[in-house]
PDB file of C-alpha atoms in Angstrom:
ATOM      1  CA  MET L  10     126.368 -50.334  53.477  1.00 53.00           C
ATOM      2  CA  THR L  11     124.489 -47.743  51.337  1.00 60.00           C
ATOM      3  CA  ASP L  12     121.123 -48.248  52.746  1.00 81.00           C
ATOM      4  CA  GLU L  13     120.038 -45.828  55.414  1.00 91.00           C
ATOM      5  CA  VAL L  14     119.340 -47.200  58.763  1.00 94.00           C
ATOM      6  CA  SER L  15     115.639 -47.012  59.758  1.00 96.00           C
ATOM      7  CA  ALA L  16     114.084 -47.611  63.241  1.00 97.00           C
ATOM      8  CA  ARG L  17     110.739 -49.117  64.391  1.00 96.00           C
ATOM      9  CA  VAL L  18     109.216 -50.054  67.599  1.00 98.00           C
ATOM     10  CA  VAL L  19     107.525 -53.297  68.252  1.00 98.00           C
ATOM     11  CA  ARG L  20     105.189 -54.120  71.278  1.00 97.00           C
ATOM     12  CA  LYS L  21     106.187 -57.735  71.740  1.00 97.00           C
ATOM     13  CA  MET L  22     109.058 -59.963  71.080  1.00 97.00           C
ATOM     14  CA  ALA L  23     106.751 -62.393  69.097  1.00 97.00           C
ATOM     15  CA  ASP L  24     106.794 -59.612  66.378  1.00 97.00           C
ATOM     16  CA  VAL L  25     110.604 -59.976  66.037  1.00 97.00           C
ATOM     17  CA  PRO L  26     112.116 -62.987  63.983  1.00 95.00           C
ATOM     18  CA  ARG L  27     113.856 -65.125  66.710  1.00 95.00           C
ATOM     19  CA  GLU L  28     116.734 -66.053  64.254  1.00 95.00           C
ATOM     20  CA  ALA L  29     117.339 -62.498  63.294  1.00 96.00           C
ATOM     21  CA  TRP L  30     117.366 -61.201  66.974  1.00 96.00           C
ATOM     22  CA  ASP L  31     119.638 -64.064  68.238  1.00 95.00           C
ATOM     23  CA  ALA L  32     122.053 -63.534  65.242  1.00 94.00           C
ATOM     24  CA  LEU L  33     122.818 -60.099  66.598  1.00 94.00           C
ATOM     25  CA  ALA L  34     124.014 -61.535  69.919  1.00 82.00           C
ATOM     26  CA  GLY L  35     126.958 -63.390  68.493  1.00 77.00           C
ATOM     27  CA  GLU L  36     128.258 -66.847  69.388  1.00 71.00           C
ATOM     28  CA  ARG L  37     128.299 -66.284  73.155  1.00 74.00           C
ATOM     29  CA  PRO L  38     125.235 -64.163  73.892  1.00 77.00           C
ATOM     30  CA  SER L  39     123.936 -63.030  77.332  1.00 87.00           C
ATOM     31  CA  PRO L  40     121.220 -65.451  78.169  1.00 91.00           C
ATOM     32  CA  PHE L  41     119.265 -62.430  79.339  1.00 93.00           C
ATOM     33  CA  LEU L  42     119.153 -60.927  75.772  1.00 94.00           C
ATOM     34  CA  ARG L  43     118.234 -64.102  74.070  1.00 94.00           C
ATOM     35  CA  TRP L  44     114.896 -63.995  72.281  1.00 96.00           C
ATOM     36  CA  ASP L  45     113.371 -66.796  74.372  1.00 95.00           C
ATOM     37  CA  TRP L  46     114.217 -65.227  77.676  1.00 96.00           C
ATOM     38  CA  LEU L  47     112.740 -61.909  76.693  1.00 97.00           C
ATOM     39  CA  ALA L  48     109.762 -63.527  74.915  1.00 97.00           C
ATOM     40  CA  LEU L  49     108.938 -65.825  77.799  1.00 97.00           C
ATOM     41  CA  LEU L  50     108.869 -62.889  80.298  1.00 98.00           C
ATOM     42  CA  GLU L  51     106.077 -61.511  78.081  1.00 98.00           C
ATOM     43  CA  GLU L  52     104.290 -64.777  77.388  1.00 97.00           C
ATOM     44  CA  THR L  53     104.170 -65.882  81.056  1.00 97.00           C
ATOM     45  CA  GLY L  54     102.759 -62.591  82.407  1.00 97.00           C
ATOM     46  CA  CYS L  55     106.027 -61.273  83.927  1.00 97.00           C
ATOM     47  CA  ALA L  56     106.946 -58.231  81.820  1.00 97.00           C
ATOM     48  CA  VAL L  57     103.563 -57.108  80.782  1.00 96.00           C
ATOM     49  CA  GLU L  58     101.244 -54.024  81.135  1.00 95.00           C
ATOM     50  CA  SER L  59      99.555 -55.507  84.156  1.00 94.00           C
ATOM     51  CA  SER L  60     102.856 -55.761  85.988  1.00 94.00           C
ATOM     52  CA  GLY L  61     103.826 -52.223  84.953  1.00 95.00           C
ATOM     53  CA  TRP L  62     106.201 -53.289  82.148  1.00 97.00           C
ATOM     54  CA  LEU L  63     105.055 -52.257  78.640  1.00 97.00           C
ATOM     55  CA  PRO L  64     107.273 -53.733  75.834  1.00 98.00           C
ATOM     56  CA  HIS L  65     108.403 -51.103  73.260  1.00 98.00           C
ATOM     57  CA  HIS L  66     111.432 -52.853  71.819  1.00 98.00           C
ATOM     58  CA  VAL L  67     113.406 -50.801  69.308  1.00 98.00           C
ATOM     59  CA  LEU L  68     114.753 -52.360  66.123  1.00 98.00           C
ATOM     60  CA  LEU L  69     117.330 -50.876  63.628  1.00 98.00           C
ATOM     61  CA  HIS L  70     117.062 -52.106  59.935  1.00 97.00           C
ATOM     62  CA  ARG L  71     119.501 -51.400  57.115  1.00 96.00           C
ATOM     63  CA  GLY L  72     117.259 -52.043  54.195  1.00 94.00           C
ATOM     64  CA  LYS L  73     115.307 -55.252  55.171  1.00 94.00           C
ATOM     65  CA  ARG L  74     118.235 -56.586  57.333  1.00 96.00           C
ATOM     66  CA  LEU L  75     118.024 -56.336  61.138  1.00 97.00           C
ATOM     67  CA  VAL L  76     121.269 -54.717  62.228  1.00 97.00           C
ATOM     68  CA  GLY L  77     120.429 -53.524  65.880  1.00 97.00           C
ATOM     69  CA  GLY L  78     117.985 -53.553  68.615  1.00 97.00           C
ATOM     70  CA  CYS L  79     117.378 -53.418  72.308  1.00 97.00           C
ATOM     71  CA  PRO L  80     114.666 -54.392  74.888  1.00 98.00           C
ATOM     72  CA  LEU L  81     112.739 -51.297  75.761  1.00 98.00           C
ATOM     73  CA  TYR L  82     109.961 -50.894  78.302  1.00 98.00           C
ATOM     74  CA  LEU L  83     107.552 -48.128  79.260  1.00 98.00           C
ATOM     75  CA  LYS L  84     107.621 -48.307  82.927  1.00 97.00           C
ATOM     76  CA  LEU L  85     104.682 -47.177  85.291  1.00 94.00           C
ATOM     77  CA  HIS L  86     106.934 -47.635  88.349  1.00 94.00           C
ATOM     78  CA  SER L  87     110.390 -48.412  89.331  1.00 94.00           C
ATOM     79  CA  MET L  88     109.879 -51.828  90.777  1.00 93.00           C
ATOM     80  CA  GLY L  89     111.890 -54.740  89.442  1.00 93.00           C
ATOM     81  CA  GLU L  90     114.851 -52.769  88.220  1.00 93.00           C
ATOM     82  CA  PHE L  91     117.070 -52.858  91.343  1.00 90.00           C
ATOM     83  CA  VAL L  92     118.176 -49.343  90.755  1.00 88.00           C
ATOM     84  CA  PHE L  93     116.568 -47.055  93.217  1.00 86.00           C
ATOM     85  CA  ASP L  94     115.325 -43.729  91.640  1.00 92.00           C
ATOM     86  CA  HIS L  95     112.533 -43.123  94.148  1.00 89.00           C
ATOM     87  CA  ASP L  96     114.115 -39.873  95.190  1.00 92.00           C
ATOM     88  CA  TRP L  97     114.013 -38.581  91.643  1.00 93.00           C
ATOM     89  CA  ALA L  98     110.269 -39.581  91.417  1.00 94.00           C
ATOM     90  CA  LEU L  99     109.694 -37.779  94.668  1.00 94.00           C
ATOM     91  CA  TYR L 100     111.488 -34.732  93.575  1.00 95.00           C
ATOM     92  CA  ALA L 101     109.517 -34.582  90.291  1.00 94.00           C
ATOM     93  CA  GLU L 102     106.329 -34.809  92.298  1.00 93.00           C
ATOM     94  CA  ARG L 103     107.284 -31.886  94.438  1.00 96.00           C
ATOM     95  CA  LEU L 104     108.043 -29.897  91.299  1.00 95.00           C
ATOM     96  CA  GLY L 105     104.666 -30.836  89.928  1.00 94.00           C
ATOM     97  CA  LEU L 106     106.105 -33.085  87.103  1.00 93.00           C
ATOM     98  CA  ASN L 107     104.986 -36.479  86.141  1.00 95.00           C
ATOM     99  CA  TYR L 108     107.996 -38.983  86.511  1.00 97.00           C
ATOM    100  CA  TYR L 109     105.966 -41.928  85.362  1.00 97.00           C
ATOM    101  CA  PRO L 110     105.746 -43.319  82.915  1.00 97.00           C
ATOM    102  CA  LYS L 111     109.445 -43.511  81.991  1.00 98.00           C
ATOM    103  CA  LEU L 112     111.386 -45.413  79.344  1.00 98.00           C
ATOM    104  CA  LEU L 113     113.781 -48.227  80.394  1.00 98.00           C
ATOM    105  CA  VAL L 114     116.392 -50.068  78.484  1.00 98.00           C
ATOM    106  CA  GLY L 115     117.188 -53.063  80.648  1.00 96.00           C
ATOM    107  CA  VAL L 116     116.589 -56.658  81.418  1.00 95.00           C
ATOM    108  CA  PRO L 117     113.522 -57.019  83.721  1.00 96.00           C
ATOM    109  CA  PHE L 118     114.220 -58.166  87.212  1.00 95.00           C
ATOM    110  CA  THR L 119     117.843 -58.797  86.561  1.00 92.00           C
ATOM    111  CA  PRO L 120     120.587 -56.530  88.070  1.00 92.00           C
ATOM    112  CA  VAL L 121     123.418 -58.099  86.132  1.00 92.00           C
ATOM    113  CA  THR L 122     125.752 -55.899  84.246  1.00 92.00           C
ATOM    114  CA  GLY L 123     125.988 -56.865  80.601  1.00 92.00           C
ATOM    115  CA  PRO L 124     125.206 -55.869  77.015  1.00 94.00           C
ATOM    116  CA  ARG L 125     121.897 -53.915  76.622  1.00 96.00           C
ATOM    117  CA  PHE L 126     122.138 -53.267  72.915  1.00 97.00           C
ATOM    118  CA  LEU L 127     122.481 -55.744  70.063  1.00 96.00           C
ATOM    119  CA  THR L 128     124.289 -54.811  66.927  1.00 96.00           C
ATOM    120  CA  ALA L 129     125.335 -56.941  63.974  1.00 96.00           C
ATOM    121  CA  PRO L 130     128.995 -57.915  63.972  1.00 93.00           C
ATOM    122  CA  ASP L 131     129.814 -56.230  60.705  1.00 93.00           C
ATOM    123  CA  GLU L 132     128.265 -52.990  61.651  1.00 95.00           C
ATOM    124  CA  PRO L 133     129.833 -49.979  63.535  1.00 95.00           C
ATOM    125  CA  ARG L 134     128.651 -50.822  67.001  1.00 96.00           C
ATOM    126  CA  ALA L 135     129.192 -47.565  68.739  1.00 97.00           C
ATOM    127  CA  ALA L 136     127.323 -45.658  65.890  1.00 97.00           C
ATOM    128  CA  LEU L 137     124.466 -48.007  66.075  1.00 97.00           C
ATOM    129  CA  VAL L 138     124.113 -47.739  69.953  1.00 98.00           C
ATOM    130  CA  GLU L 139     124.211 -44.045  69.664  1.00 98.00           C
ATOM    131  CA  ALA L 140     121.556 -44.273  66.920  1.00 97.00           C
ATOM    132  CA  ILE L 141     119.364 -46.305  69.204  1.00 98.00           C
ATOM    133  CA  GLY L 142     119.977 -43.853  72.091  1.00 98.00           C
ATOM    134  CA  ARG L 143     118.837 -41.008  69.878  1.00 98.00           C
ATOM    135  CA  VAL L 144     115.592 -42.892  68.687  1.00 98.00           C
ATOM    136  CA  ILE L 145     114.631 -43.523  72.390  1.00 98.00           C
ATOM    137  CA  ALA L 146     115.347 -39.949  73.372  1.00 98.00           C
ATOM    138  CA  ASP L 147     113.106 -38.778  70.500  1.00 97.00           C
ATOM    139  CA  ILE L 148     110.378 -41.125  71.612  1.00 97.00           C
ATOM    140  CA  ALA L 149     110.466 -39.626  75.097  1.00 97.00           C
ATOM    141  CA  THR L 150     110.477 -36.127  73.702  1.00 97.00           C
ATOM    142  CA  GLN L 151     107.652 -36.619  71.241  1.00 97.00           C
ATOM    143  CA  ASN L 152     105.508 -38.483  73.731  1.00 97.00           C
ATOM    144  CA  ASN L 153     106.124 -36.092  76.657  1.00 96.00           C
ATOM    145  CA  ILE L 154     107.801 -38.825  78.747  1.00 97.00           C
ATOM    146  CA  SER L 155     109.925 -37.598  81.699  1.00 95.00           C
ATOM    147  CA  SER L 156     113.042 -39.601  81.056  1.00 96.00           C
ATOM    148  CA  ALA L 157     114.834 -42.493  79.429  1.00 97.00           C
ATOM    149  CA  HIS L 158     117.136 -44.995  81.482  1.00 97.00           C
ATOM    150  CA  VAL L 159     119.658 -47.568  80.632  1.00 98.00           C
ATOM    151  CA  THR L 160     120.574 -49.913  83.518  1.00 96.00           C
ATOM    152  CA  PHE L 161     123.550 -52.152  84.040  1.00 95.00           C
ATOM    153  CA  CYS L 162     124.922 -51.542  80.582  1.00 95.00           C
ATOM    154  CA  ARG L 163     128.501 -51.909  79.551  1.00 94.00           C
ATOM    155  CA  ASP L 164     131.077 -49.206  79.670  1.00 95.00           C
ATOM    156  CA  ASP L 165     131.315 -48.988  75.846  1.00 96.00           C
ATOM    157  CA  GLU L 166     127.563 -48.499  75.563  1.00 97.00           C
ATOM    158  CA  ALA L 167     127.494 -45.795  78.201  1.00 97.00           C
ATOM    159  CA  ALA L 168     130.299 -43.979  76.288  1.00 97.00           C
ATOM    160  CA  ALA L 169     128.296 -44.378  72.968  1.00 98.00           C
ATOM    161  CA  LEU L 170     125.134 -43.018  74.776  1.00 98.00           C
ATOM    162  CA  GLU L 171     126.997 -39.911  75.985  1.00 97.00           C
ATOM    163  CA  GLY L 172     127.218 -39.045  72.357  1.00 95.00           C
ATOM    164  CA  ALA L 173     123.435 -39.047  72.254  1.00 96.00           C
ATOM    165  CA  GLY L 174     123.165 -36.714  75.243  1.00 96.00           C
ATOM    166  CA  TYR L 175     122.801 -39.253  78.037  1.00 98.00           C
ATOM    167  CA  LEU L 176     124.356 -38.627  81.496  1.00 97.00           C
ATOM    168  CA  ARG L 177     125.988 -41.307  83.555  1.00 95.00           C
ATOM    169  CA  ARG L 178     124.684 -42.276  86.852  1.00 90.00           C
ATOM    170  CA  ILE L 179     127.101 -43.918  89.237  1.00 86.00           C
ATOM    171  CA  ASP L 180     126.034 -46.374  91.720  1.00 85.00           C
ATOM    172  CA  VAL L 181     127.590 -49.158  93.895  1.00 86.00           C
ATOM    173  CA  GLN L 182     127.221 -52.880  93.804  1.00 85.00           C
ATOM    174  CA  TYR L 183     128.978 -55.462  95.878  1.00 88.00           C
ATOM    175  CA  HIS L 184     130.395 -58.426  94.037  1.00 87.00           C
ATOM    176  CA  TRP L 185     132.146 -61.591  95.341  1.00 88.00           C
ATOM    177  CA  GLN L 186     135.404 -62.273  93.453  1.00 90.00           C
ATOM    178  CA  ASN L 187     137.201 -65.511  93.399  1.00 93.00           C
ATOM    179  CA  ARG L 188     140.847 -64.529  94.111  1.00 92.00           C
ATOM    180  CA  GLY L 189     142.351 -67.852  93.058  1.00 94.00           C
ATOM    181  CA  TYR L 190     140.892 -69.819  95.913  1.00 95.00           C
ATOM    182  CA  ALA L 191     141.624 -73.512  95.525  1.00 94.00           C
ATOM    183  CA  ASP L 192     138.570 -74.439  97.582  1.00 94.00           C
ATOM    184  CA  PHE L 193     136.114 -73.061 100.167  1.00 91.00           C
ATOM    185  CA  GLU L 194     138.666 -73.363 103.022  1.00 91.00           C
ATOM    186  CA  GLY L 195     140.972 -71.183 100.940  1.00 93.00           C
ATOM    187  CA  PHE L 196     138.189 -68.507 100.847  1.00 93.00           C
ATOM    188  CA  LEU L 197     137.650 -68.953 104.581  1.00 93.00           C
ATOM    189  CA  GLY L 198     141.250 -68.280 105.294  1.00 91.00           C
ATOM    190  CA  GLU L 199     140.836 -64.772 104.168  1.00 90.00           C
ATOM    191  CA  VAL L 200     137.695 -64.136 106.205  1.00 90.00           C
ATOM    192  CA  ARG L 201     137.972 -62.600 109.736  1.00 88.00           C
ATOM    193  CA  GLY L 202     137.870 -65.061 112.618  1.00 85.00           C
ATOM    194  CA  GLY L 203     134.404 -64.301 114.014  1.00 91.00           C
ATOM    195  CA  ARG L 204     132.791 -64.411 110.469  1.00 93.00           C
ATOM    196  CA  ARG L 205     134.828 -67.539 109.651  1.00 94.00           C
ATOM    197  CA  ASN L 206     133.503 -69.376 112.577  1.00 94.00           C
ATOM    198  CA  LYS L 207     129.834 -68.231 111.967  1.00 95.00           C
ATOM    199  CA  ILE L 208     130.088 -69.609 108.445  1.00 95.00           C
ATOM    200  CA  ARG L 209     131.490 -72.940 109.617  1.00 94.00           C
ATOM    201  CA  ARG L 210     128.696 -73.224 112.182  1.00 95.00           C
ATOM    202  CA  GLU L 211     126.027 -72.474 109.509  1.00 94.00           C
ATOM    203  CA  ARG L 212     127.516 -75.080 107.169  1.00 92.00           C
ATOM    204  CA  LYS L 213     127.658 -77.604 109.946  1.00 94.00           C
ATOM    205  CA  GLU L 214     123.970 -77.070 110.735  1.00 95.00           C
ATOM    206  CA  ILE L 215     123.063 -77.603 107.115  1.00 93.00           C
ATOM    207  CA  GLU L 216     124.946 -80.929 107.142  1.00 92.00           C
ATOM    208  CA  ARG L 217     123.262 -81.805 110.442  1.00 95.00           C
ATOM    209  CA  GLN L 218     119.894 -81.425 108.771  1.00 96.00           C
ATOM    210  CA  GLY L 219     120.847 -83.694 105.910  1.00 94.00           C
ATOM    211  CA  ILE L 220     120.567 -81.054 103.439  1.00 92.00           C
ATOM    212  CA  ALA L 221     122.541 -81.443 100.135  1.00 88.00           C
ATOM    213  CA  ILE L 222     122.909 -79.222  97.162  1.00 87.00           C
ATOM    214  CA  ARG L 223     123.299 -80.603  93.611  1.00 88.00           C
ATOM    215  CA  PRO L 224     122.821 -79.119  90.076  1.00 91.00           C
ATOM    216  CA  LEU L 225     120.138 -80.125  87.847  1.00 89.00           C
ATOM    217  CA  GLU L 226     120.133 -79.929  84.073  1.00 87.00           C
ATOM    218  CA  GLY L 227     118.504 -81.425  80.995  1.00 87.00           C
ATOM    219  CA  ASP L 228     116.012 -84.264  81.800  1.00 88.00           C
ATOM    220  CA  ASP L 229     116.464 -83.763  85.549  1.00 90.00           C
ATOM    221  CA  LEU L 230     114.495 -80.502  85.299  1.00 90.00           C
ATOM    222  CA  THR L 231     111.020 -82.071  85.481  1.00 93.00           C
ATOM    223  CA  ASP L 232     107.957 -80.023  86.224  1.00 93.00           C
ATOM    224  CA  ALA L 233     108.157 -81.147  89.817  1.00 95.00           C
ATOM    225  CA  ALA L 234     111.696 -79.862  90.191  1.00 94.00           C
ATOM    226  CA  LEU L 235     110.771 -76.602  88.561  1.00 95.00           C
ATOM    227  CA  ASP L 236     107.724 -76.292  90.815  1.00 96.00           C
ATOM    228  CA  THR L 237     109.833 -76.728  93.876  1.00 94.00           C
ATOM    229  CA  LEU L 238     112.356 -74.079  92.502  1.00 94.00           C
ATOM    230  CA  TYR L 239     109.355 -71.641  92.074  1.00 96.00           C
ATOM    231  CA  ASP L 240     108.085 -72.421  95.556  1.00 97.00           C
ATOM    232  CA  LEU L 241     111.481 -71.635  97.051  1.00 95.00           C
ATOM    233  CA  TYR L 242     111.625 -68.391  95.092  1.00 96.00           C
ATOM    234  CA  ALA L 243     108.145 -67.336  96.164  1.00 97.00           C
ATOM    235  CA  GLY L 244     108.701 -68.402  99.758  1.00 96.00           C
ATOM    236  CA  HIS L 245     111.889 -66.324  99.883  1.00 95.00           C
ATOM    237  CA  VAL L 246     110.450 -63.172  98.463  1.00 93.00           C
ATOM    238  CA  ASP L 247     107.239 -63.394 100.433  1.00 94.00           C
ATOM    239  CA  GLY L 248     109.276 -63.364 103.619  1.00 93.00           C
ATOM    240  CA  MET L 249     110.942 -59.937 102.791  1.00 91.00           C
ATOM    241  CA  TYR L 250     109.434 -56.644 103.521  1.00 88.00           C
ATOM    242  CA  TRP L 251     109.798 -55.363  99.928  1.00 84.00           C
ATOM    243  CA  GLY L 252     109.594 -58.706  98.444  1.00 86.00           C
ATOM    244  CA  ARG L 253     107.462 -59.036  95.342  1.00 89.00           C
ATOM    245  CA  ARG L 254     106.711 -62.039  93.142  1.00 92.00           C
ATOM    246  CA  TYR L 255     107.854 -60.636  89.625  1.00 94.00           C
ATOM    247  CA  LEU L 256     108.219 -64.107  88.107  1.00 96.00           C
ATOM    248  CA  THR L 257     105.379 -66.623  87.579  1.00 96.00           C
ATOM    249  CA  ARG L 258     105.320 -70.406  88.004  1.00 96.00           C
ATOM    250  CA  ALA L 259     104.602 -70.574  84.228  1.00 96.00           C
ATOM    251  CA  LEU L 260     107.945 -68.925  83.508  1.00 97.00           C
ATOM    252  CA  PHE L 261     109.904 -71.420  85.581  1.00 95.00           C
ATOM    253  CA  ARG L 262     108.216 -74.341  83.644  1.00 94.00           C
ATOM    254  CA  GLU L 263     108.714 -72.849  80.324  1.00 94.00           C
ATOM    255  CA  LEU L 264     112.412 -71.931  80.906  1.00 91.00           C
ATOM    256  CA  GLY L 265     112.923 -75.571  81.727  1.00 88.00           C
ATOM    257  CA  ARG L 266     111.483 -76.567  78.316  1.00 88.00           C
ATOM    258  CA  ARG L 267     112.717 -73.867  76.073  1.00 88.00           C
ATOM    259  CA  MET L 268     116.186 -72.860  77.607  1.00 84.00           C
TER     260      MET L 268
END
C-alpha cells in the first residue's frame, strides 16, 4: 500500500460506482449503507436540497481504488435525525452564531445504531475512519460551517474519531431485548400485572376486529401493497404533532423493486 490516500466529495450517490461502494460494506452490510438505499433516498426526493439534506458524500481512494467512504450531508435544519440538538442551535443564536448549515454523517431518517463509515477489508479501518473524520473537519473549517456530527455510529468509530478531535455526545435510547422468551406469553410473564392486562385487552380487540398481521416479500410486494404501506406510514406521522412525511410514495415503490 504505497499509494497515498486521497479524498474527494461527490454530490450524489449516482456518481459513485455501485459495485465499488457495496464492496466496502462486506458480506453482511447494513441495509442502510447499501448504495441502492442511499441512492433511492436522493432519486425519490427524500434526502435532497429541497428537504434540507444536501448530499456531500466523502470518498477515499488509494490510487484509483475506492478504500473508504461515508454518507455526508450538509443540513439546513435538524429534522429527520432523531437526535435533538435544538438547544445547541438556540444557544448559538443567542451568541450571534450561525448553527446551520452543519455537516452530518448519518443515515437519513433512521435512528438505528450501526456502521457509518465504510472501509475496505484489507485496509487499516481505524486509521481510515480517523482520516475521513479529519477530511470532514477540514471541510467545516474551510467553509465556515459551525460543526460536524456523526450520529448513531459504532463505538470503534467513535474511538477513531476522537483521534481526529471529535467529542463524544452521550444520549439515551430505549431498546426492547428478547431475554430468551419462548413466546409472547413468556414476555408477558415479566410485565407488571396492570400493563400485562392492558396488553392482553389490546390484542383481544385486534382479534375482535379481524385484523391479522403477516409478512410480505418478493412478488407479494405489489404496487398496491406498497401503496397501502405508504398510506399507513403517512397517516401515522400526520396524526403526530411533530410528524413529518420524510419519505415519499415513490421511495416505497422503488424499494419494493430494487431491494
